[in-house]
C-alpha cells in the first residue's frame, strides 16, 4: 500500500483505519508515525474511524495518538507473553507447536477427547480451538530411511554429505520433494523429535526481532510424547559426535595443513603417522572409541582430496 501511495498509482485519496491499533502494533512508536508521515507527505490522508479525535495534526490529537500507539505496542508485548505461555503449556502436554513435521514424521489432528480425526497435510492447520496436534511416525519407508541415516552416520562414520549423495543416488527425496544435501541430513541427525521427545523454543523470533538460538536450558520439552523412530542412545551418540567434531575441527585442520605436502597415495609411513595424530586428537576430545577408525578414514580421505589445494 505504501508503495502505491508514494508512486501515485493509488486509486483512492483517503486511507480508512478502524483505530490506532489497526494501523500497527509497532514496538517503536516512531515507526508507526513514520509510515503515517510517508502517506501524508505523498498527499494521502489517514483517517481513524473509531477514534474520538480528528487526525488533523492538532496538539491534542497528536498527544492522544502517541499514547495510543504506545498502548498498541504494549498490548502486542503482553499478547506475545500470553501466547508463549500457552504454547509452553501445550508443549509440556505433548502437543505439537510449530511448522511442518519433517521427513519421517506426520502431524495428526486430535479432537477434545484425544481421538485422531485426520492427518494434517503440509499447509493445513487446525480450525477448532479444542483440537490439538501431535506428531506421529510417517510412512514405514521414510522411518526406515531415518534409521538408515543414523546407521550410516554412527556405524560407518559417513559424513552428512556422503549420506546425502547416497540418498540422491538411490532416488530418495526429502519431504519437500527435493534432493538431499548436507544441511537436510544434518537436520535429521539433530532433530530430537525422532526420539519421541516434544521440544519447543529452540529458536526465538519474538516481536519481529532477529531469530536467536536458545540454549538447552531455555527449551521447553515433553519427553516420550509420541512413538520414537530412533532410540535415545543413538541420538545422544550422534550429538556427541557432532559436538566433538566442532571442537576438534580446527585442531585437525592445523595439523593436516602442516602435512599438506605429503604424497598420500605413495607414502604409507606418512599416512600411518597421520592416523596416530588424528586418533590422538580424537581421544583427547572424548570422541567415541568405536567410531574412531571410521572417523580417521574420513579425515584421511578429505585430507587427500584437499592436500593438492593446500600445497599451492
Tab-separated table of C-alpha atoms in Angstrom:
chain	number	residue	atom	x	y	z
A	1	UNK	CA	0.000	0.000	0.000
A	2	UNK	CA	2.798	2.422	0.888
A	3	UNK	CA	4.401	1.769	-2.497
A	4	UNK	CA	1.112	2.542	-4.305
A	5	UNK	CA	0.655	5.739	-2.319
A	6	UNK	CA	4.173	7.019	-2.895
A	7	UNK	CA	4.208	6.100	-6.585
A	8	UNK	CA	0.919	7.909	-7.210
A	9	UNK	CA	-0.878	4.893	-8.671
A	10	UNK	CA	-3.306	4.534	-5.767
A	11	UNK	CA	-6.932	4.843	-6.847
A	12	UNK	CA	-8.054	6.330	-3.529
A	13	UNK	CA	-7.465	9.568	-1.684
A	14	UNK	CA	-8.077	8.535	1.934
A	15	UNK	CA	-6.834	5.558	3.954
A	16	UNK	CA	-9.551	4.456	6.372
A	17	UNK	CA	-8.228	2.756	9.524
A	18	UNK	CA	-10.516	1.384	12.221
A	19	UNK	CA	-8.337	2.670	15.085
A	20	UNK	CA	-4.703	3.331	16.009
A	21	UNK	CA	-4.237	-0.328	16.996
A	22	UNK	CA	-5.120	-1.426	13.450
A	23	UNK	CA	-2.522	0.893	11.927
A	24	UNK	CA	0.104	-1.271	13.545
A	25	UNK	CA	1.175	-2.540	16.943
A	26	UNK	CA	4.758	-1.380	16.476
A	27	UNK	CA	7.201	-1.765	19.341
A	28	UNK	CA	8.737	1.541	18.296
A	29	UNK	CA	6.044	4.240	18.206
A	30	UNK	CA	8.228	6.301	15.876
A	31	UNK	CA	7.875	3.552	13.258
A	32	UNK	CA	4.089	3.915	13.331
A	33	UNK	CA	4.417	7.699	12.987
A	34	UNK	CA	6.947	7.271	10.172
A	35	UNK	CA	4.557	5.279	7.987
A	36	UNK	CA	1.769	7.768	8.551
A	37	UNK	CA	4.156	10.617	7.723
A	38	UNK	CA	5.099	8.944	4.425
A	39	UNK	CA	1.427	8.741	3.460
A	40	UNK	CA	0.777	12.335	4.442
A	41	UNK	CA	3.861	13.520	2.571
A	42	UNK	CA	2.512	11.822	-0.578
A	43	UNK	CA	-0.760	13.721	-0.177
A	44	UNK	CA	-2.734	10.813	1.294
A	45	UNK	CA	-4.944	11.393	4.323
A	46	UNK	CA	-5.130	8.770	7.095
A	47	UNK	CA	-8.472	8.719	8.936
A	48	UNK	CA	-9.138	6.718	12.127
A	49	UNK	CA	-12.825	5.782	12.068
A	50	UNK	CA	-13.382	4.619	15.649
A	51	UNK	CA	-11.218	7.173	17.425
A	52	UNK	CA	-12.682	10.164	19.242
A	53	UNK	CA	-10.153	12.638	17.827
A	54	UNK	CA	-9.690	14.194	14.425
A	55	UNK	CA	-6.417	13.243	12.797
A	56	UNK	CA	-5.731	16.859	11.860
A	57	UNK	CA	-2.319	17.368	13.433
A	58	UNK	CA	-3.653	19.415	16.330
A	59	UNK	CA	-1.631	19.172	19.595
A	60	UNK	CA	-4.416	17.316	21.444
A	61	UNK	CA	-4.910	14.695	18.744
A	62	UNK	CA	-1.143	14.234	18.375
A	63	UNK	CA	-0.757	13.551	22.109
A	64	UNK	CA	-3.690	11.101	22.206
A	65	UNK	CA	-2.425	9.323	19.096
A	66	UNK	CA	1.062	8.958	20.583
A	67	UNK	CA	-0.342	7.470	23.785
A	68	UNK	CA	-2.490	5.007	21.839
A	69	UNK	CA	0.485	3.973	19.717
A	70	UNK	CA	2.380	3.136	22.912
A	71	UNK	CA	-0.659	1.230	24.207
A	72	UNK	CA	-0.829	-0.750	20.948
A	73	UNK	CA	2.833	-1.776	21.287
A	74	UNK	CA	2.326	-2.766	24.931
A	75	UNK	CA	-0.748	-4.811	24.016
A	76	UNK	CA	1.342	-6.693	21.461
A	77	UNK	CA	4.046	-7.413	24.062
A	78	UNK	CA	1.514	-8.670	26.609
A	79	UNK	CA	-0.185	-10.822	23.987
A	80	UNK	CA	3.167	-12.319	22.998
A	81	UNK	CA	3.822	-13.334	26.615
A	82	UNK	CA	0.385	-14.950	26.938
A	83	UNK	CA	0.685	-16.829	23.638
A	84	UNK	CA	4.162	-18.093	24.534
A	85	UNK	CA	2.944	-19.282	27.942
A	86	UNK	CA	0.105	-21.166	26.259
A	87	UNK	CA	2.447	-22.776	23.737
A	88	UNK	CA	4.796	-23.871	26.522
A	89	UNK	CA	1.926	-25.442	28.462
A	90	UNK	CA	0.698	-27.354	25.392
A	91	UNK	CA	4.248	-28.499	24.586
A	92	UNK	CA	4.626	-29.970	28.067
A	93	UNK	CA	1.360	-31.841	27.487
A	94	UNK	CA	2.897	-33.386	24.359
A	95	UNK	CA	1.128	-31.307	21.720
A	96	UNK	CA	2.951	-30.044	18.658
A	97	UNK	CA	3.761	-26.348	18.319
A	98	UNK	CA	5.324	-25.002	15.158
A	99	UNK	CA	5.500	-25.751	11.473
A	100	UNK	CA	5.916	-28.848	9.280
A	101	UNK	CA	6.620	-32.208	10.925
A	102	UNK	CA	9.674	-33.043	8.842
A	103	UNK	CA	10.810	-36.124	6.936
A	104	UNK	CA	9.596	-39.367	8.515
A	105	UNK	CA	7.018	-37.657	10.727
A	106	UNK	CA	3.437	-36.507	10.279
A	107	UNK	CA	1.028	-34.219	12.148
A	108	UNK	CA	-2.140	-35.855	13.456
A	109	UNK	CA	-5.192	-33.801	14.442
A	110	UNK	CA	-6.881	-34.817	17.709
A	111	UNK	CA	-10.323	-33.856	18.966
A	112	UNK	CA	-11.127	-32.803	22.536
A	113	UNK	CA	-11.222	-36.488	23.611
A	114	UNK	CA	-7.746	-37.178	22.238
A	115	UNK	CA	-9.037	-39.200	19.298
A	116	UNK	CA	-7.332	-38.905	15.908
A	117	UNK	CA	-9.526	-37.021	13.453
A	118	UNK	CA	-7.236	-36.851	10.440
A	119	UNK	CA	-3.672	-36.325	9.257
A	120	UNK	CA	-2.786	-32.719	8.519
A	121	UNK	CA	-1.045	-32.175	5.216
A	122	UNK	CA	1.586	-29.516	4.661
A	123	UNK	CA	-0.025	-26.078	4.893
A	124	UNK	CA	-3.117	-27.321	6.734
A	125	UNK	CA	-3.963	-26.107	10.240
A	126	UNK	CA	-6.453	-26.953	12.942
A	127	UNK	CA	-9.658	-24.934	12.800
A	128	UNK	CA	-11.259	-25.641	16.195
A	129	UNK	CA	-9.927	-24.237	19.440
A	130	UNK	CA	-10.456	-27.570	21.203
A	131	UNK	CA	-8.447	-29.551	18.630
A	132	UNK	CA	-4.817	-30.412	19.237
A	133	UNK	CA	-1.925	-31.512	17.016
A	134	UNK	CA	0.584	-34.263	17.801
A	135	UNK	CA	3.480	-35.785	15.890
A	136	UNK	CA	3.277	-39.397	14.734
A	137	UNK	CA	5.689	-41.575	12.725
A	138	UNK	CA	5.209	-41.239	8.981
A	139	UNK	CA	5.251	-43.938	6.283
A	140	UNK	CA	7.380	-47.010	7.014
A	141	UNK	CA	9.747	-46.308	4.129
A	142	UNK	CA	10.519	-42.836	5.496
A	143	UNK	CA	11.052	-44.202	9.014
A	144	UNK	CA	13.453	-46.803	7.594
A	145	UNK	CA	15.336	-44.048	5.767
A	146	UNK	CA	15.717	-42.065	9.002
A	147	UNK	CA	17.092	-45.141	10.794
A	148	UNK	CA	19.398	-45.818	7.836
A	149	UNK	CA	20.785	-42.265	8.069
A	150	UNK	CA	21.642	-42.759	11.747
A	151	UNK	CA	23.152	-46.167	10.998
A	152	UNK	CA	25.410	-44.772	8.279
A	153	UNK	CA	26.477	-41.885	10.485
A	154	UNK	CA	27.093	-43.922	13.644
A	155	UNK	CA	28.279	-47.310	12.385
A	156	UNK	CA	30.058	-46.437	9.141
A	157	UNK	CA	31.190	-42.948	10.111
A	158	UNK	CA	29.891	-41.367	6.914
A	159	UNK	CA	29.569	-37.589	6.825
A	160	UNK	CA	26.305	-35.799	6.125
A	161	UNK	CA	27.456	-35.005	2.589
A	162	UNK	CA	28.305	-38.645	1.873
A	163	UNK	CA	24.939	-39.788	3.216
A	164	UNK	CA	23.155	-37.151	1.119
A	165	UNK	CA	24.975	-38.287	-2.006
A	166	UNK	CA	23.945	-41.907	-1.450
A	167	UNK	CA	20.317	-40.930	-0.801
A	168	UNK	CA	20.289	-38.934	-4.020
A	169	UNK	CA	21.830	-41.840	-5.901
A	170	UNK	CA	19.026	-44.073	-4.607
A	171	UNK	CA	16.434	-41.612	-5.858
A	172	UNK	CA	15.084	-40.826	-2.372
A	173	UNK	CA	13.783	-37.269	-1.959
A	174	UNK	CA	13.184	-35.122	1.117
A	175	UNK	CA	9.715	-34.301	2.466
A	176	UNK	CA	9.781	-31.238	0.185
A	177	UNK	CA	10.423	-33.390	-2.874
A	178	UNK	CA	13.976	-32.109	-3.242
A	179	UNK	CA	17.383	-33.766	-3.418
A	180	UNK	CA	19.200	-34.284	-0.133
A	181	UNK	CA	22.179	-32.160	0.862
A	182	UNK	CA	24.407	-31.815	3.902
A	183	UNK	CA	22.007	-29.473	5.703
A	184	UNK	CA	18.935	-31.680	5.323
A	185	UNK	CA	20.797	-34.756	6.590
A	186	UNK	CA	22.226	-32.742	9.492
A	187	UNK	CA	18.707	-31.649	10.404
A	188	UNK	CA	17.660	-35.304	10.673
A	189	UNK	CA	20.633	-36.051	12.922
A	190	UNK	CA	19.953	-33.136	15.286
A	191	UNK	CA	16.146	-33.260	15.500
A	192	UNK	CA	15.147	-34.692	18.869
A	193	UNK	CA	11.598	-35.276	17.642
A	194	UNK	CA	12.808	-38.551	16.122
A	195	UNK	CA	13.368	-39.898	19.641
A	196	UNK	CA	9.737	-39.221	20.572
A	197	UNK	CA	10.524	-36.077	22.564
A	198	UNK	CA	8.490	-32.928	22.000
A	199	UNK	CA	10.856	-29.932	22.063
A	200	UNK	CA	9.885	-26.283	21.660
A	201	UNK	CA	11.623	-22.882	21.862
A	202	UNK	CA	14.951	-23.983	20.423
A	203	UNK	CA	14.864	-20.720	18.481
A	204	UNK	CA	13.131	-17.438	19.306
A	205	UNK	CA	11.619	-14.939	16.915
A	206	UNK	CA	9.509	-12.653	19.062
A	207	UNK	CA	8.046	-9.292	18.074
A	208	UNK	CA	9.941	-9.288	14.769
A	209	UNK	CA	13.334	-9.380	16.445
A	210	UNK	CA	16.166	-11.247	14.772
A	211	UNK	CA	15.936	-15.045	15.170
A	212	UNK	CA	18.079	-16.277	18.047
A	213	UNK	CA	19.196	-19.780	19.010
A	214	UNK	CA	18.330	-20.593	22.625
A	215	UNK	CA	20.417	-22.713	24.951
A	216	UNK	CA	19.104	-26.108	26.135
A	217	UNK	CA	18.167	-24.563	29.487
A	218	UNK	CA	15.510	-22.480	27.697
A	219	UNK	CA	13.990	-25.350	25.720
A	220	UNK	CA	10.504	-26.488	26.615
A	221	UNK	CA	10.168	-30.247	26.393
A	222	UNK	CA	7.978	-33.273	26.943
A	223	UNK	CA	9.989	-36.483	26.800
A	224	UNK	CA	8.337	-39.595	25.365
A	225	UNK	CA	5.411	-37.619	23.984
A	226	UNK	CA	4.981	-39.908	20.950
A	227	UNK	CA	6.371	-43.039	19.313
A	228	UNK	CA	10.086	-42.845	18.594
A	229	UNK	CA	11.760	-43.664	15.290
A	230	UNK	CA	15.306	-43.521	16.690
A	231	UNK	CA	16.425	-44.674	20.129
A	232	UNK	CA	17.638	-42.072	22.650
A	233	UNK	CA	21.075	-43.731	22.919
A	234	UNK	CA	21.570	-43.437	19.164
A	235	UNK	CA	20.537	-39.809	19.225
A	236	UNK	CA	22.832	-38.921	22.152
A	237	UNK	CA	25.711	-40.682	20.417
A	238	UNK	CA	25.117	-38.675	17.247
A	239	UNK	CA	25.062	-35.425	19.238
A	240	UNK	CA	28.318	-36.359	20.970
A	241	UNK	CA	29.978	-36.950	17.606
A	242	UNK	CA	28.686	-33.660	16.175
A	243	UNK	CA	29.742	-31.696	19.255
A	244	UNK	CA	33.197	-33.289	19.348
A	245	UNK	CA	33.601	-32.720	15.617
A	246	UNK	CA	33.069	-29.000	16.034
A	247	UNK	CA	35.652	-28.767	18.800
A	248	UNK	CA	38.385	-30.770	17.078
A	249	UNK	CA	37.838	-29.415	13.551
A	250	UNK	CA	40.277	-26.510	13.947
A	251	UNK	CA	42.959	-28.607	15.603
A	252	UNK	CA	42.717	-31.250	12.889
A	253	UNK	CA	42.824	-28.627	10.156
A	254	UNK	CA	46.016	-27.081	11.520
A	255	UNK	CA	47.665	-30.491	11.871
A	256	UNK	CA	46.635	-31.661	8.418
A	257	UNK	CA	47.737	-28.441	6.762
A	258	UNK	CA	51.138	-28.993	8.335
A	259	UNK	CA	51.323	-32.232	6.342
A	260	UNK	CA	49.799	-30.878	3.158
A	261	UNK	CA	52.851	-31.620	1.046
A	262	UNK	CA	52.754	-35.356	1.788
A	263	UNK	CA	52.039	-37.646	-1.151
A	264	UNK	CA	49.198	-39.554	0.476
A	265	UNK	CA	48.940	-42.252	-2.160
A	266	UNK	CA	52.613	-43.325	-2.030
A	267	UNK	CA	53.854	-42.529	1.446
A	268	UNK	CA	52.155	-45.106	3.638
A	269	UNK	CA	54.502	-44.308	6.519
A	270	UNK	CA	53.292	-40.710	6.461
A	271	UNK	CA	49.694	-41.927	6.370
A	272	UNK	CA	50.404	-44.084	9.414
A	273	UNK	CA	51.795	-41.085	11.283
A	274	UNK	CA	48.727	-39.103	10.371
A	275	UNK	CA	46.477	-41.890	11.671
A	276	UNK	CA	48.250	-41.744	15.020
A	277	UNK	CA	47.945	-37.940	15.093
A	278	UNK	CA	44.251	-37.941	14.266
A	279	UNK	CA	43.452	-40.680	16.796
A	280	UNK	CA	45.327	-38.773	19.487
A	281	UNK	CA	43.231	-35.668	18.822
A	282	UNK	CA	40.005	-37.696	18.781
A	283	UNK	CA	40.809	-39.361	22.110
A	284	UNK	CA	41.786	-36.026	23.602
A	285	UNK	CA	38.305	-34.659	22.961
A	286	UNK	CA	36.378	-37.778	24.002
A	287	UNK	CA	35.340	-38.943	20.549
A	288	UNK	CA	33.557	-42.363	20.824
A	289	UNK	CA	36.209	-45.100	20.645
A	290	UNK	CA	34.131	-47.450	18.466
A	291	UNK	CA	33.833	-44.751	15.807
A	292	UNK	CA	37.422	-43.540	15.778
A	293	UNK	CA	38.613	-45.837	12.974
A	294	UNK	CA	35.824	-44.703	10.650
A	295	UNK	CA	36.452	-41.064	11.574
A	296	UNK	CA	40.168	-41.432	10.864
A	297	UNK	CA	39.459	-42.861	7.424
A	298	UNK	CA	37.082	-39.978	6.688
A	299	UNK	CA	39.682	-37.401	7.748
A	300	UNK	CA	42.391	-39.047	5.641
A	301	UNK	CA	40.144	-39.168	2.580
A	302	UNK	CA	39.324	-35.493	2.970
A	303	UNK	CA	42.982	-34.637	3.538
A	304	UNK	CA	43.996	-36.456	0.359
A	305	UNK	CA	41.360	-34.581	-1.614
A	306	UNK	CA	42.445	-31.208	-0.260
A	307	UNK	CA	46.212	-31.684	0.047
A	308	UNK	CA	46.880	-30.511	-3.501
A	309	UNK	CA	44.994	-27.271	-2.846
A	310	UNK	CA	46.794	-26.639	0.420
A	311	UNK	CA	50.204	-27.235	-1.149
A	312	UNK	CA	49.682	-24.487	-3.778
